[in-house]
C-alpha atoms as an extended CHARMM CRD file, in Angstrom:
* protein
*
       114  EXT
         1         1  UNK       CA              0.0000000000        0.0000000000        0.0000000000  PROA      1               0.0000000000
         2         2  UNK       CA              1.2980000000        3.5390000000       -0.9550000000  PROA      2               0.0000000000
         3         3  UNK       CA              0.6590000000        6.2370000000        1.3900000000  PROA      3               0.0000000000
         4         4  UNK       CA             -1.3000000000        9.3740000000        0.1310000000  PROA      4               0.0000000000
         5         5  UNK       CA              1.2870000000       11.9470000000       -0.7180000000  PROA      5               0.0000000000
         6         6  UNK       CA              2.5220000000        9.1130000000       -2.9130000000  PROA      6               0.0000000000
         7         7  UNK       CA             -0.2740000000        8.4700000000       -4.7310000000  PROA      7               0.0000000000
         8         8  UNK       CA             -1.5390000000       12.5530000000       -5.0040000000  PROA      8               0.0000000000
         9         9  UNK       CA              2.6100000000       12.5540000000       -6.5850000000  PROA      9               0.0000000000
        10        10  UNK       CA              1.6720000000        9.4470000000       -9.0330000000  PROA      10              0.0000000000
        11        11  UNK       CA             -1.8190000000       11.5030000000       -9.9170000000  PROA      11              0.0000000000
        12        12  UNK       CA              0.0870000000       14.9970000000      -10.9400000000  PROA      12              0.0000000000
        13        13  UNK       CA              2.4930000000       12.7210000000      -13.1040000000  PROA      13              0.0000000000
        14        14  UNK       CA              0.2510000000       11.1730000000      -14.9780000000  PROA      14              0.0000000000
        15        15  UNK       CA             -1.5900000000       14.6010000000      -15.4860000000  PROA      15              0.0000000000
        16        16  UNK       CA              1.3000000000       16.1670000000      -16.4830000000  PROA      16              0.0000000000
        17        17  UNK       CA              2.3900000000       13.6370000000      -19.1390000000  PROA      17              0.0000000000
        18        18  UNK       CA             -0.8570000000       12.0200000000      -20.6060000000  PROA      18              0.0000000000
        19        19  UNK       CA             -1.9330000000       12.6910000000      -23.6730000000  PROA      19              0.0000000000
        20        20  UNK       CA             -5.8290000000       11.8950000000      -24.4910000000  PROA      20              0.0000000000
        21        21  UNK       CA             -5.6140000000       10.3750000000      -21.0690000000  PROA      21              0.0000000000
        22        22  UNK       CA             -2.7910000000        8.0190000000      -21.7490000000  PROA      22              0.0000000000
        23        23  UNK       CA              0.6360000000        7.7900000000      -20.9660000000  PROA      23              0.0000000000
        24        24  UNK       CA              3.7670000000        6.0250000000      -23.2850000000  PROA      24              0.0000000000
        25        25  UNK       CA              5.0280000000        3.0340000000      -22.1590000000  PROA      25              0.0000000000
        26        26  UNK       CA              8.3180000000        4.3730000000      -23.1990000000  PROA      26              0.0000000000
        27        27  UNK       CA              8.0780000000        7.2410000000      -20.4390000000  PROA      27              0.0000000000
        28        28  UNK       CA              7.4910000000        5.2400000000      -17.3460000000  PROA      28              0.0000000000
        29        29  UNK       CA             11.5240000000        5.6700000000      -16.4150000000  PROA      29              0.0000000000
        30        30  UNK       CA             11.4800000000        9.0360000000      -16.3530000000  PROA      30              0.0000000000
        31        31  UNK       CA              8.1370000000        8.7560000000      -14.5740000000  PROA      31              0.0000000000
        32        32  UNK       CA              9.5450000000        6.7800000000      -11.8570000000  PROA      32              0.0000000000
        33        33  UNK       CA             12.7170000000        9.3870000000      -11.5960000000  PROA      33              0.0000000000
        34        34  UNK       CA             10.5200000000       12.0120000000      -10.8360000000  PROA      34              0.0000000000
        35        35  UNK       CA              8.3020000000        9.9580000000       -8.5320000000  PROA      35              0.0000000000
        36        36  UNK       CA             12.1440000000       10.1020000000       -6.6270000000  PROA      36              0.0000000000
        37        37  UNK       CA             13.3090000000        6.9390000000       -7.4720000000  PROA      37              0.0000000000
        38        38  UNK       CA             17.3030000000        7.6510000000       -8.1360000000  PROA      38              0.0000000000
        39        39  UNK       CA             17.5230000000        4.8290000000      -11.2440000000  PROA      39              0.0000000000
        40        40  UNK       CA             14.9500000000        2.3220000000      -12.4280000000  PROA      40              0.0000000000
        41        41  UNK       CA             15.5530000000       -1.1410000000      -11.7250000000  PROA      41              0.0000000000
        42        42  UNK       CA             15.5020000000       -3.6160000000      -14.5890000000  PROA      42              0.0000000000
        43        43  UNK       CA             14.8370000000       -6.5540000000      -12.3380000000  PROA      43              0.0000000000
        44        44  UNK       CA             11.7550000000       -4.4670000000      -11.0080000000  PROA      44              0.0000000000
        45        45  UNK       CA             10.8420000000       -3.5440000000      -14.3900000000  PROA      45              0.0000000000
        46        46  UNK       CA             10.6410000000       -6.8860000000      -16.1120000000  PROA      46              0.0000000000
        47        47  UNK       CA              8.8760000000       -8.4190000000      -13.0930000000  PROA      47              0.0000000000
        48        48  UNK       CA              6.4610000000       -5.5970000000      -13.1180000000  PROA      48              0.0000000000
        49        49  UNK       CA              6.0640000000       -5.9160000000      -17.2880000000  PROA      49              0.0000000000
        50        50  UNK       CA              3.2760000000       -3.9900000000      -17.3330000000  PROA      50              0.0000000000
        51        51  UNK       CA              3.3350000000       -3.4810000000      -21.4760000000  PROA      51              0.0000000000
        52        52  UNK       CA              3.1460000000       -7.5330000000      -21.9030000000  PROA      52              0.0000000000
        53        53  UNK       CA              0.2950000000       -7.4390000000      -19.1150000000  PROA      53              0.0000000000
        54        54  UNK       CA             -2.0850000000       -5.0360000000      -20.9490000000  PROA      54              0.0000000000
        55        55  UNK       CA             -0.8190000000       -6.1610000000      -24.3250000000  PROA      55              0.0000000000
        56        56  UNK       CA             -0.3120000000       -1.9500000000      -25.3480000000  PROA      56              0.0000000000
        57        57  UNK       CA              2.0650000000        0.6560000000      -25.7360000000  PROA      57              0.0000000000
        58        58  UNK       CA              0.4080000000        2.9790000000      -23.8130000000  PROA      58              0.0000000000
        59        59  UNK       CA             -1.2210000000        3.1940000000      -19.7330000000  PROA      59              0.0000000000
        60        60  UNK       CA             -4.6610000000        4.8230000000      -19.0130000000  PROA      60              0.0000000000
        61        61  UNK       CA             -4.9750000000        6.2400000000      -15.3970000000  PROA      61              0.0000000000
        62        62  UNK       CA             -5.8150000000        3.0580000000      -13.9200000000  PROA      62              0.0000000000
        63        63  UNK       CA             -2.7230000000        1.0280000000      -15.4260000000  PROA      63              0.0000000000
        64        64  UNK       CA             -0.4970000000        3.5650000000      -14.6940000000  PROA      64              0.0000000000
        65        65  UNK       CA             -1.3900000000        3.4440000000      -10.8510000000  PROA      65              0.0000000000
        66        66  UNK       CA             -1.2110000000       -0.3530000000      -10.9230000000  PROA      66              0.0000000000
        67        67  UNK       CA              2.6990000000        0.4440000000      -12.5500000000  PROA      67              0.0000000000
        68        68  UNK       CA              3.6240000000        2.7850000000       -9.8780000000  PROA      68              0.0000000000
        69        69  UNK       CA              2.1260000000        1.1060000000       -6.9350000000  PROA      69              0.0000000000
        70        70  UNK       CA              3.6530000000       -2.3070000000       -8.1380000000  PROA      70              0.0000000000
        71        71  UNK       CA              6.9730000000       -0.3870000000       -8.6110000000  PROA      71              0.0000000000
        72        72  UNK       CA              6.7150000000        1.0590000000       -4.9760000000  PROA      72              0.0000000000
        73        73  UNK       CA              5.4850000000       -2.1860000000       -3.3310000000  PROA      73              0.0000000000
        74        74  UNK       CA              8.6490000000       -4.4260000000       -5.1790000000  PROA      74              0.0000000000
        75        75  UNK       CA             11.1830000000       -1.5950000000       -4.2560000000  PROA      75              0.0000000000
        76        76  UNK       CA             10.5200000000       -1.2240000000       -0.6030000000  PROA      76              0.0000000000
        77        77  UNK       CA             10.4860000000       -5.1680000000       -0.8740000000  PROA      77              0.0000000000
        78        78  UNK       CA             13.6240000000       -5.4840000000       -2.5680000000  PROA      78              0.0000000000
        79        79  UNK       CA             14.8700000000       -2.5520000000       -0.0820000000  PROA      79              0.0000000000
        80        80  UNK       CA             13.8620000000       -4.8510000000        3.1380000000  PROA      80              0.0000000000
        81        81  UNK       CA             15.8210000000       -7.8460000000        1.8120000000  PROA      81              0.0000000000
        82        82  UNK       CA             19.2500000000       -5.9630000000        0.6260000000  PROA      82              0.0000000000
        83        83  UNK       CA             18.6210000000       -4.0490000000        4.5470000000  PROA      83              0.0000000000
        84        84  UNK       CA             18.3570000000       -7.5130000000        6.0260000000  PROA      84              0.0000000000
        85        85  UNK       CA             21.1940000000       -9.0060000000        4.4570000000  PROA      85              0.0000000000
        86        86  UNK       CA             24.1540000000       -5.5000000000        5.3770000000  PROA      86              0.0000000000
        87        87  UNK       CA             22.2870000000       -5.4880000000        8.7590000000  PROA      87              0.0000000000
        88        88  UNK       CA             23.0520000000       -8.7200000000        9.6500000000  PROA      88              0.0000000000
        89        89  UNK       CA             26.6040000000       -8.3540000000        8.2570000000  PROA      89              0.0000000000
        90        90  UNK       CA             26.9610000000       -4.7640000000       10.5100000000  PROA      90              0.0000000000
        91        91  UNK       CA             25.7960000000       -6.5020000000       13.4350000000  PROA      91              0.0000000000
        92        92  UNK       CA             28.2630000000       -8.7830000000       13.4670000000  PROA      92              0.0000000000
        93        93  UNK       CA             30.7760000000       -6.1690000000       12.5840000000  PROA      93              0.0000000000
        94        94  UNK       CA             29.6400000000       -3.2890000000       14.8700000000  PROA      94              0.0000000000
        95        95  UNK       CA             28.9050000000       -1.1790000000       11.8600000000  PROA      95              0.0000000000
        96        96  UNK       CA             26.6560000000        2.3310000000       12.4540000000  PROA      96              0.0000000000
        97        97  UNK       CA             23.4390000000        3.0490000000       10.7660000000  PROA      97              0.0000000000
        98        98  UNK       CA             25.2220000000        5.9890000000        8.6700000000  PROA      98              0.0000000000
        99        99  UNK       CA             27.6730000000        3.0770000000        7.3920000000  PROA      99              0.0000000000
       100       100  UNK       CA             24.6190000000        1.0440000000        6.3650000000  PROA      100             0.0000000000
       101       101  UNK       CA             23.3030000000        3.4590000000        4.4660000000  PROA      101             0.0000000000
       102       102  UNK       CA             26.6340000000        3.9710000000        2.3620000000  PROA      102             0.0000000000
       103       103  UNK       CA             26.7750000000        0.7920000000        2.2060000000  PROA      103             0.0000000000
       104       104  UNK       CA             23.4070000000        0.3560000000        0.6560000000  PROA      104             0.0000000000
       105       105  UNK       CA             23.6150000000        3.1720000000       -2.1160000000  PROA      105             0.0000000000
       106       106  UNK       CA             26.8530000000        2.0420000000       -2.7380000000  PROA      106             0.0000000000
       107       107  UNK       CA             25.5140000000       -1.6510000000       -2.8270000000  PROA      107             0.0000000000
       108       108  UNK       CA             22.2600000000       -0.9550000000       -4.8270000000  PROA      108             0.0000000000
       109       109  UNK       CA             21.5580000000        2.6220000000       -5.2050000000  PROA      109             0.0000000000
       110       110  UNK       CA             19.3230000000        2.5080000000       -2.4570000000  PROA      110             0.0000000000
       111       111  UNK       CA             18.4890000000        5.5920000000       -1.2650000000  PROA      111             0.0000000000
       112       112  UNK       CA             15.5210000000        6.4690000000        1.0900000000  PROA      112             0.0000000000
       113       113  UNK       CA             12.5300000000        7.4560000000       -0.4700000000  PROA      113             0.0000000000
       114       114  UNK       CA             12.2380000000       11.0600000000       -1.1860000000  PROA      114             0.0000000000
């Protein structure tokens, strides 16, 4: 589930770049940059596949929320699991939060969510 501010965020985008109440397929990169996403994972977008799902080049309103809020929802997964696996590793090492956090943009270009 994406909070509010998120979704109000996802709502302007879509605004801004539809055209006759669609959106490119081709866009949803930049989309996701400005949604404050640093780079767009490849892993995230295949699993996501959105243009195989609704068999078009382009996302009404409704497909383009599903996009975003699957993006959102596999990120802060795949954010969890790479957190897991350095804190474990810094807890055995004595390593500070600030340190975990280098170590996961370094790691993944994780950053926290804008």
């Amino acid at each position: 589930p994406i909070d509010e501010a998120l979704r109000r965020r996802i709502r302007v985008a879509f605004e801004q770049l539809a055209h006759d109440g669609e959106v490119s397929c081709d866009e949803m990169r930049g989309v996701l940059c400005s949604l404050g996403y640093p780079r767009s994972d490849d892993a995230i977008l295949a699993q996501i596949d959105i243009q195989r799902s609704t068999k078009r080049a382009f996302l009404d309103r409704v497909d383009f929320m599903h996009f975003c809020e699957a993006y959102h929802s596999l990120h802060l997964k795949k954010m969890q699991q790479r957190f897991n696996s350095i804190d474990r590793f810094a807890s055995d090492e004595g390593v500070g939060v600030d340190s975990i956090c280098e170590l996961l943009a370094a790691y993944d270009g994780i950053r926290p969510l804008p």
